[in-house]
Coordinates of C-alpha atoms and ligand atoms in Angstrom, one line a residue:
M1 CA 7.7 -36.8 -83.3
T2 CA 3.9 -36.2 -83.4
S3 CA 3.1 -32.6 -84.3
V4 CA 1.8 -30.5 -81.5
A5 CA -1.4 -29.8 -83.4
S6 CA -2.3 -33.5 -83.5
S7 CA -1.5 -34.2 -79.8
T8 CA -3.2 -31.2 -78.1
P9 CA -7.0 -31.2 -77.9
V10 CA -8.4 -28.0 -79.3
L11 CA -10.4 -25.6 -77.0
G12 CA -13.9 -26.9 -76.5
S13 CA -13.0 -30.5 -77.3
A14 CA -13.2 -33.2 -74.7
S15 CA -10.3 -32.0 -72.7
P16 CA -11.0 -33.3 -69.2
A17 CA -10.2 -30.0 -67.8
L18 CA -13.1 -28.5 -69.7
S19 CA -15.8 -31.0 -68.9
P20 CA -18.3 -30.3 -66.1
S21 CA -17.1 -31.1 -62.5
P22 CA -18.1 -34.6 -61.4
T23 CA -19.2 -34.8 -57.8
P24 CA -18.4 -36.6 -55.7
W25 CA -14.8 -36.3 -56.7
T26 CA -12.7 -39.4 -56.8
L27 CA -8.9 -39.8 -57.2
A28 CA -9.5 -41.0 -60.8
T29 CA -11.7 -38.1 -61.8
A30 CA -9.5 -35.5 -60.1
R31 CA -6.4 -37.0 -61.6
E32 CA -7.9 -36.8 -65.1
V33 CA -8.5 -33.1 -64.6
Y34 CA -5.0 -32.6 -63.1
D35 CA -3.3 -34.3 -66.0
A36 CA -5.1 -32.2 -68.7
P37 CA -2.9 -29.8 -70.8
F38 CA -1.7 -27.0 -68.5
N39 CA -3.4 -24.3 -70.5
D40 CA -6.8 -26.1 -70.4
L41 CA -6.4 -26.7 -66.7
L42 CA -5.7 -23.1 -65.9
F43 CA -8.4 -21.9 -68.3
R44 CA -11.0 -23.9 -66.4
A45 CA -9.7 -23.0 -63.0
H46 CA -9.6 -19.3 -63.9
T47 CA -13.1 -19.4 -65.4
I48 CA -14.4 -21.0 -62.2
H49 CA -12.4 -18.6 -60.1
R50 CA -14.0 -15.6 -61.9
A51 CA -17.5 -17.0 -61.4
H52 CA -17.0 -16.9 -57.6
F53 CA -14.5 -14.3 -56.8
D54 CA -13.0 -11.0 -58.1
P55 CA -9.8 -12.4 -59.7
N56 CA -8.0 -9.1 -58.9
R57 CA -8.6 -9.2 -55.1
V58 CA -6.5 -11.1 -52.6
Q59 CA -7.3 -11.8 -48.9
L60 CA -4.5 -10.8 -46.6
S61 CA -3.9 -12.7 -43.3
K62 CA -1.2 -12.4 -40.7
L63 CA 0.1 -15.4 -38.8
L64 CA 1.6 -15.1 -35.3
N65 CA 3.4 -17.8 -33.3
I66 CA 1.8 -17.4 -29.9
K67 CA 3.8 -20.3 -28.4
S68 CA 7.0 -21.6 -30.1
G69 CA 8.8 -24.9 -30.1
G70 CA 9.0 -27.9 -27.9
C71 CA 6.1 -29.7 -29.5
P72 CA 5.7 -33.4 -28.6
E73 CA 4.5 -34.3 -32.1
D74 CA 7.0 -35.6 -34.7
C75 CA 5.8 -33.9 -37.9
G76 CA 8.7 -34.4 -40.2
Y77 CA 8.5 -30.9 -41.7
C78 CA 8.2 -28.9 -38.6
S79 CA 10.8 -26.6 -37.0
Q80 CA 8.9 -26.7 -33.7
S81 CA 8.8 -30.4 -33.1
A82 CA 10.9 -31.6 -30.1
H83 CA 11.8 -34.6 -32.3
N84 CA 13.6 -32.4 -34.9
P85 CA 16.9 -30.9 -33.6
T86 CA 16.3 -27.6 -35.4
G87 CA 17.8 -25.5 -32.6
L88 CA 14.5 -23.5 -32.2
K89 CA 14.2 -22.2 -28.7
A90 CA 10.9 -23.1 -27.0
S91 CA 8.9 -20.2 -25.6
K92 CA 5.9 -20.1 -23.3
L93 CA 2.4 -18.8 -24.4
M94 CA 2.5 -15.1 -25.2
E95 CA 0.7 -12.5 -23.0
V96 CA -2.6 -11.3 -24.4
D97 CA -1.5 -7.7 -24.6
E98 CA 1.6 -8.7 -26.7
V99 CA -0.7 -10.6 -29.1
L100 CA -3.1 -7.6 -29.4
A101 CA -0.2 -5.2 -30.2
Q102 CA 0.8 -7.5 -33.0
A103 CA -2.8 -7.7 -34.2
R104 CA -3.0 -3.9 -34.4
T105 CA 0.2 -3.8 -36.5
A106 CA -1.2 -6.5 -38.8
K107 CA -4.4 -4.6 -39.3
A108 CA -2.5 -1.4 -40.1
G109 CA -0.6 -3.6 -42.7
G110 CA -3.9 -4.4 -44.4
A111 CA -4.6 -7.8 -42.9
T112 CA -8.3 -8.7 -42.4
R113 CA -7.6 -11.9 -40.6
F114 CA -5.2 -12.5 -37.7
C115 CA -4.1 -16.1 -37.2
M116 CA -2.6 -17.3 -33.9
G117 CA -0.6 -20.6 -34.0
A118 CA 0.8 -22.6 -31.1
A119 CA 3.3 -25.5 -31.2
W120 CA 1.1 -27.9 -29.3
R121 CA -0.3 -31.4 -29.9
S122 CA -3.4 -30.0 -28.2
P123 CA -4.1 -27.0 -26.0
K124 CA -4.4 -27.6 -22.2
D125 CA -7.8 -26.6 -20.7
R126 CA -5.8 -24.3 -18.3
D127 CA -4.8 -22.2 -21.4
L128 CA -8.3 -21.7 -22.7
A129 CA -9.1 -18.5 -20.6
T130 CA -6.0 -16.9 -22.1
L131 CA -6.8 -18.1 -25.6
T132 CA -10.4 -16.9 -25.5
A133 CA -9.2 -13.5 -24.2
M134 CA -6.9 -13.3 -27.3
V135 CA -9.9 -14.1 -29.6
E136 CA -12.1 -11.5 -27.9
G137 CA -9.4 -8.9 -28.0
V138 CA -8.5 -9.4 -31.7
K139 CA -12.1 -9.5 -32.7
A140 CA -12.7 -6.2 -30.9
L141 CA -10.0 -4.7 -33.2
G142 CA -12.3 -5.5 -36.2
L143 CA -10.2 -8.4 -37.5
E144 CA -11.4 -11.9 -38.3
T145 CA -9.8 -14.4 -35.9
C146 CA -8.1 -17.8 -36.6
M147 CA -6.3 -20.2 -34.3
T148 CA -4.2 -23.3 -35.0
L149 CA -3.4 -25.0 -31.7
G150 CA -3.4 -28.7 -32.7
M151 CA -6.1 -31.2 -31.9
L152 CA -9.2 -30.0 -30.0
S153 CA -11.8 -31.7 -27.8
P154 CA -15.5 -30.9 -28.5
S155 CA -15.6 -28.7 -25.4
Q156 CA -12.4 -26.8 -26.4
A157 CA -13.9 -26.1 -29.8
E158 CA -17.1 -25.0 -28.2
G159 CA -15.2 -22.7 -25.8
L160 CA -13.3 -21.0 -28.7
A161 CA -16.6 -20.7 -30.7
A162 CA -18.3 -19.0 -27.7
A163 CA -15.4 -16.5 -27.6
G164 CA -16.2 -15.7 -31.3
L165 CA -13.4 -17.5 -33.1
D166 CA -14.1 -17.3 -36.8
Y167 CA -11.7 -19.9 -38.3
Y168 CA -9.7 -22.9 -37.0
N169 CA -6.7 -24.1 -39.0
H170 CA -6.0 -27.8 -38.8
N171 CA -4.1 -29.1 -41.9
I172 CA -4.4 -32.7 -43.1
D173 CA -1.1 -32.0 -44.9
T174 CA -1.2 -34.9 -47.4
S175 CA -3.1 -38.1 -48.3
D176 CA -4.2 -40.7 -45.6
R177 CA -1.9 -43.2 -47.4
F178 CA 1.3 -41.0 -47.1
Y179 CA 0.5 -39.5 -43.7
G180 CA 2.3 -42.1 -41.6
E181 CA 5.5 -41.3 -43.6
I182 CA 5.4 -37.7 -42.2
V183 CA 3.8 -38.0 -38.7
T184 CA 3.8 -41.1 -36.4
T185 CA 2.6 -39.5 -33.1
R186 CA -1.0 -39.1 -34.4
R187 CA -3.2 -40.5 -37.1
F188 CA -4.8 -38.8 -40.2
A189 CA -8.2 -39.8 -38.6
D190 CA -7.3 -37.7 -35.5
R191 CA -7.0 -34.6 -37.8
L192 CA -10.4 -35.3 -39.4
E193 CA -11.9 -35.8 -35.9
T194 CA -10.8 -32.3 -34.8
L195 CA -12.2 -30.9 -38.0
G196 CA -15.5 -32.5 -37.1
H197 CA -15.5 -30.8 -33.6
V198 CA -14.6 -27.5 -35.2
R199 CA -17.4 -27.7 -37.7
A200 CA -19.9 -28.9 -35.0
A201 CA -19.0 -25.9 -32.9
G202 CA -19.8 -23.6 -35.8
I203 CA -16.3 -22.4 -36.5
K204 CA -15.2 -22.0 -40.1
V205 CA -12.6 -24.5 -41.2
C206 CA -9.1 -23.7 -42.6
C207 CA -7.5 -27.0 -43.8
G208 CA -5.0 -27.8 -46.5
G209 CA -1.5 -29.3 -46.7
I210 CA 2.1 -29.3 -47.9
L211 CA 3.7 -30.2 -51.3
G212 CA 7.3 -31.3 -51.5
M213 CA 7.5 -33.9 -48.7
G214 CA 8.3 -36.8 -51.0
E215 CA 4.7 -37.5 -51.7
A216 CA 3.4 -38.7 -55.1
A217 CA 1.1 -36.6 -57.3
D218 CA -1.7 -38.9 -56.3
D219 CA -1.1 -38.1 -52.6
R220 CA -1.5 -34.4 -53.4
I221 CA -4.6 -35.0 -55.4
D222 CA -6.1 -37.4 -52.8
M223 CA -5.6 -34.7 -50.1
L224 CA -7.8 -32.4 -52.2
V225 CA -10.3 -35.2 -52.7
T226 CA -10.5 -35.7 -48.9
L227 CA -11.1 -31.9 -48.4
A228 CA -13.6 -31.6 -51.2
S229 CA -15.5 -34.7 -49.9
L230 CA -16.0 -33.3 -46.4
D231 CA -19.6 -32.6 -45.6
E232 CA -18.7 -28.9 -46.1
A233 CA -15.5 -28.0 -48.0
P234 CA -13.1 -25.9 -45.9
E235 CA -13.8 -22.1 -46.3
S236 CA -10.0 -21.7 -46.5
V237 CA -7.6 -24.1 -48.1
P238 CA -3.9 -23.3 -47.4
I239 CA -1.5 -24.9 -50.0
N240 CA 2.1 -24.9 -48.6
M241 CA 5.3 -25.5 -50.5
L242 CA 7.7 -27.3 -48.1
I243 CA 10.3 -25.1 -46.5
P244 CA 13.1 -27.6 -45.9
I245 CA 14.1 -26.9 -42.3
P246 CA 17.7 -27.8 -41.3
G247 CA 17.6 -30.5 -38.6
S248 CA 14.1 -31.7 -39.6
K249 CA 13.4 -35.1 -41.2
L250 CA 12.6 -33.3 -44.5
A251 CA 15.7 -31.0 -44.6
E252 CA 16.9 -32.7 -47.8
A253 CA 13.6 -33.1 -49.6
A254 CA 13.7 -32.4 -53.3
P255 CA 12.1 -29.2 -54.5
V256 CA 8.6 -29.2 -56.0
D257 CA 8.2 -28.7 -59.7
P258 CA 6.6 -25.3 -60.0
F259 CA 4.1 -26.4 -62.6
A260 CA 3.1 -29.4 -60.5
F261 CA 2.5 -26.9 -57.6
I262 CA 0.4 -24.6 -59.8
R263 CA -1.6 -27.6 -61.1
I264 CA -2.6 -28.4 -57.5
V265 CA -3.7 -24.8 -56.9
A266 CA -5.8 -25.0 -60.0
L267 CA -7.3 -28.3 -59.0
A268 CA -8.1 -27.0 -55.5
R269 CA -9.9 -24.1 -57.2
I270 CA -11.9 -26.4 -59.5
M271 CA -12.8 -28.9 -56.7
M272 CA -13.6 -26.2 -54.1
P273 CA -14.9 -23.3 -56.1
K274 CA -16.2 -21.2 -53.2
S275 CA -13.2 -21.7 -50.8
H276 CA -10.4 -19.2 -50.4
V277 CA -7.2 -21.0 -51.7
R278 CA -4.3 -19.6 -49.7
L279 CA -0.8 -19.5 -51.1
T280 CA 0.9 -20.2 -47.8
A281 CA 4.4 -21.4 -46.8
G282 CA 7.2 -21.4 -49.4
R283 CA 6.3 -18.1 -51.2
A284 CA 9.7 -16.6 -50.3
A285 CA 11.2 -19.3 -52.6
M286 CA 8.7 -18.8 -55.4
S287 CA 9.4 -16.5 -58.3
D288 CA 7.0 -13.6 -59.0
E289 CA 5.9 -15.4 -62.2
M290 CA 5.1 -18.6 -60.3
Q291 CA 3.0 -16.6 -57.8
A292 CA 1.2 -14.8 -60.6
L293 CA 0.3 -18.1 -62.2
C294 CA -1.0 -19.3 -58.9
F295 CA -3.2 -16.3 -58.6
F296 CA -4.4 -16.9 -62.1
A297 CA -5.1 -20.5 -61.2
G298 CA -7.3 -19.4 -58.3
A299 CA -5.2 -18.7 -55.3
N300 CA -6.7 -15.6 -53.6
S301 CA -5.2 -15.4 -50.1
I302 CA -1.7 -14.9 -48.7
F303 CA 0.0 -14.4 -45.4
I304 CA 1.7 -11.0 -45.1
G305 CA 4.7 -10.1 -43.0
D306 CA 8.3 -11.3 -43.2
T307 CA 7.9 -14.4 -41.0
L308 CA 5.5 -17.3 -41.1
L309 CA 5.6 -18.8 -37.6
T310 CA 9.4 -19.5 -37.7
A311 CA 10.1 -19.4 -41.4
A312 CA 10.8 -16.6 -44.0
N313 CA 7.9 -15.0 -45.9
P314 CA 8.3 -12.5 -48.8
G315 CA 7.7 -9.5 -46.6
D316 CA 5.4 -6.5 -47.2
D317 CA 7.6 -4.6 -49.7
R318 CA 7.9 -7.6 -52.1
D319 CA 4.3 -8.5 -51.7
S320 CA 2.9 -5.0 -52.3
S321 CA 5.2 -4.5 -55.3
L322 CA 4.0 -7.9 -56.8
L323 CA 0.3 -7.2 -56.2
H324 CA 0.8 -3.6 -57.6
R325 CA 2.4 -4.9 -60.7
L326 CA -0.3 -7.4 -61.2
G327 CA -3.0 -4.8 -60.6
M328 CA -4.3 -6.8 -57.6
T329 CA -5.7 -5.2 -54.4
A330 CA -6.4 -6.5 -50.9
E331 CA -9.9 -7.6 -49.9
V332 CA -11.6 -5.5 -47.3
M333 CA -13.3 -6.9 -44.2
G334 CA -16.3 -9.1 -45.0
E335 CA -15.9 -8.7 -48.8
A336 CA -16.0 -12.4 -49.6
G337 CA -16.6 -15.5 -47.6
Ligands
LIG401 N1 0.6 -27.2 -34.2 C1 -0.5 -26.9 -35.0 C2 -0.9 -28.0 -35.9 O1 0.0 -28.9 -36.1 O2 -2.0 -28.1 -36.3 C3 -0.2 -25.6 -35.8 C4 0.2 -25.9 -37.1 S1 1.0 -24.6 -37.9 C5 -0.3 -23.7 -38.8 C6 1.9 -25.4 -39.0 C7 1.3 -25.8 -40.3 O3 2.0 -25.1 -41.3 C8 1.3 -27.2 -40.5 O4 0.0 -27.8 -40.3 C9 1.9 -27.4 -41.9 O5 0.8 -27.6 -42.8 C10 2.5 -26.0 -42.2 N2 4.0 -26.1 -42.0 C11 4.7 -26.3 -40.9 N3 6.0 -26.4 -41.2 C12 6.2 -26.3 -42.5 C13 7.3 -26.3 -43.4 N4 8.5 -26.5 -43.0 N5 7.0 -26.1 -44.7 C14 5.8 -25.9 -45.2 N6 4.7 -25.9 -44.4 C15 4.9 -26.1 -43.1
LIG402 FE1 3.7 -29.7 -33.4 FE2 2.1 -28.5 -35.2 FE3 4.7 -28.6 -35.6 FE4 3.3 -30.8 -35.8 S1 3.1 -29.0 -37.1 S2 5.3 -30.6 -34.7 S3 1.8 -30.5 -34.2 S4 3.7 -27.5 -34.0

């Protein structure tokens, strides 16, 4: 067995994780960084993280499902797809006042951003007046606003921008190559097209994906290469760990190796140094130690509250205890990004 000393590059040697970032990124250059020794990879990611952010601050968002279930898309992971017999009851679009009441509670809980998600392929134009009223109302509370409503037309993006929408979430979820294994009712290109409309309308982009759907490491890395290669990298990059939903196509998916997940967080930080990297779905199943390593690797945003759309989230007590024990505090409005 080769001794550890001979097989591990010493600090400062040509460990790929320590060499300068090549741009534009390719799957090959990103893979080389990803495969570096774990400590080298995290050392580089943390160094880059510190150069752009306070490593002891975390941005808190709250995600509310403003319209649940009955979605015509067949996303294999989703509890809200009408194609997945998950037993979720469909609901109609929430009233504006109900949404604003939830936003007030989120603000009181320390959130600086309020995200409103709808189980739609795309919003209908007839819903835009209600949606823009929600954006205006949440903004008036002094919160950043985010929506995730499915695919948008240019005029829908412009309408939301005119109402003051700050962010639009639209995840590409995986690589272009693997996308058809997960969703067949739309194309990877359709997601990129909506991101283009969002960017053209002047709304900040929130775009990331999911690990644990049966994809290969190269698919996870290629997803980051796609994001880092956009004309402008997303301001917010959510990294989800699959929550296997009973009744969904991915109910029996194998769990993600925690170190492989943390490597992707570190790679996202290295490839998109100025973006907020959000530790998103799946945190309820992550150990405190895994989350702490993700923060060290450059994750600096989480969703608070005990539900994420329709799934479990750690909840405020566990989150505040974890952040307190780590000596981390919440970002305040307008602090970064
Ligand atoms: N219907 C909108 C759309 O598809 O763009 C809203 C999406 S909403 C934010 C759901 C997002 O959360 C998906 O884009 C996916 O990345 C993530 N997600 C959904 N179900 C998940 C699950 N079971 N496990 C992990 N992530 C999930
Ligand atoms: Fe519909 Fe969005 Fe769920 Fe896909 S992720 S099924 S588009 S709600």
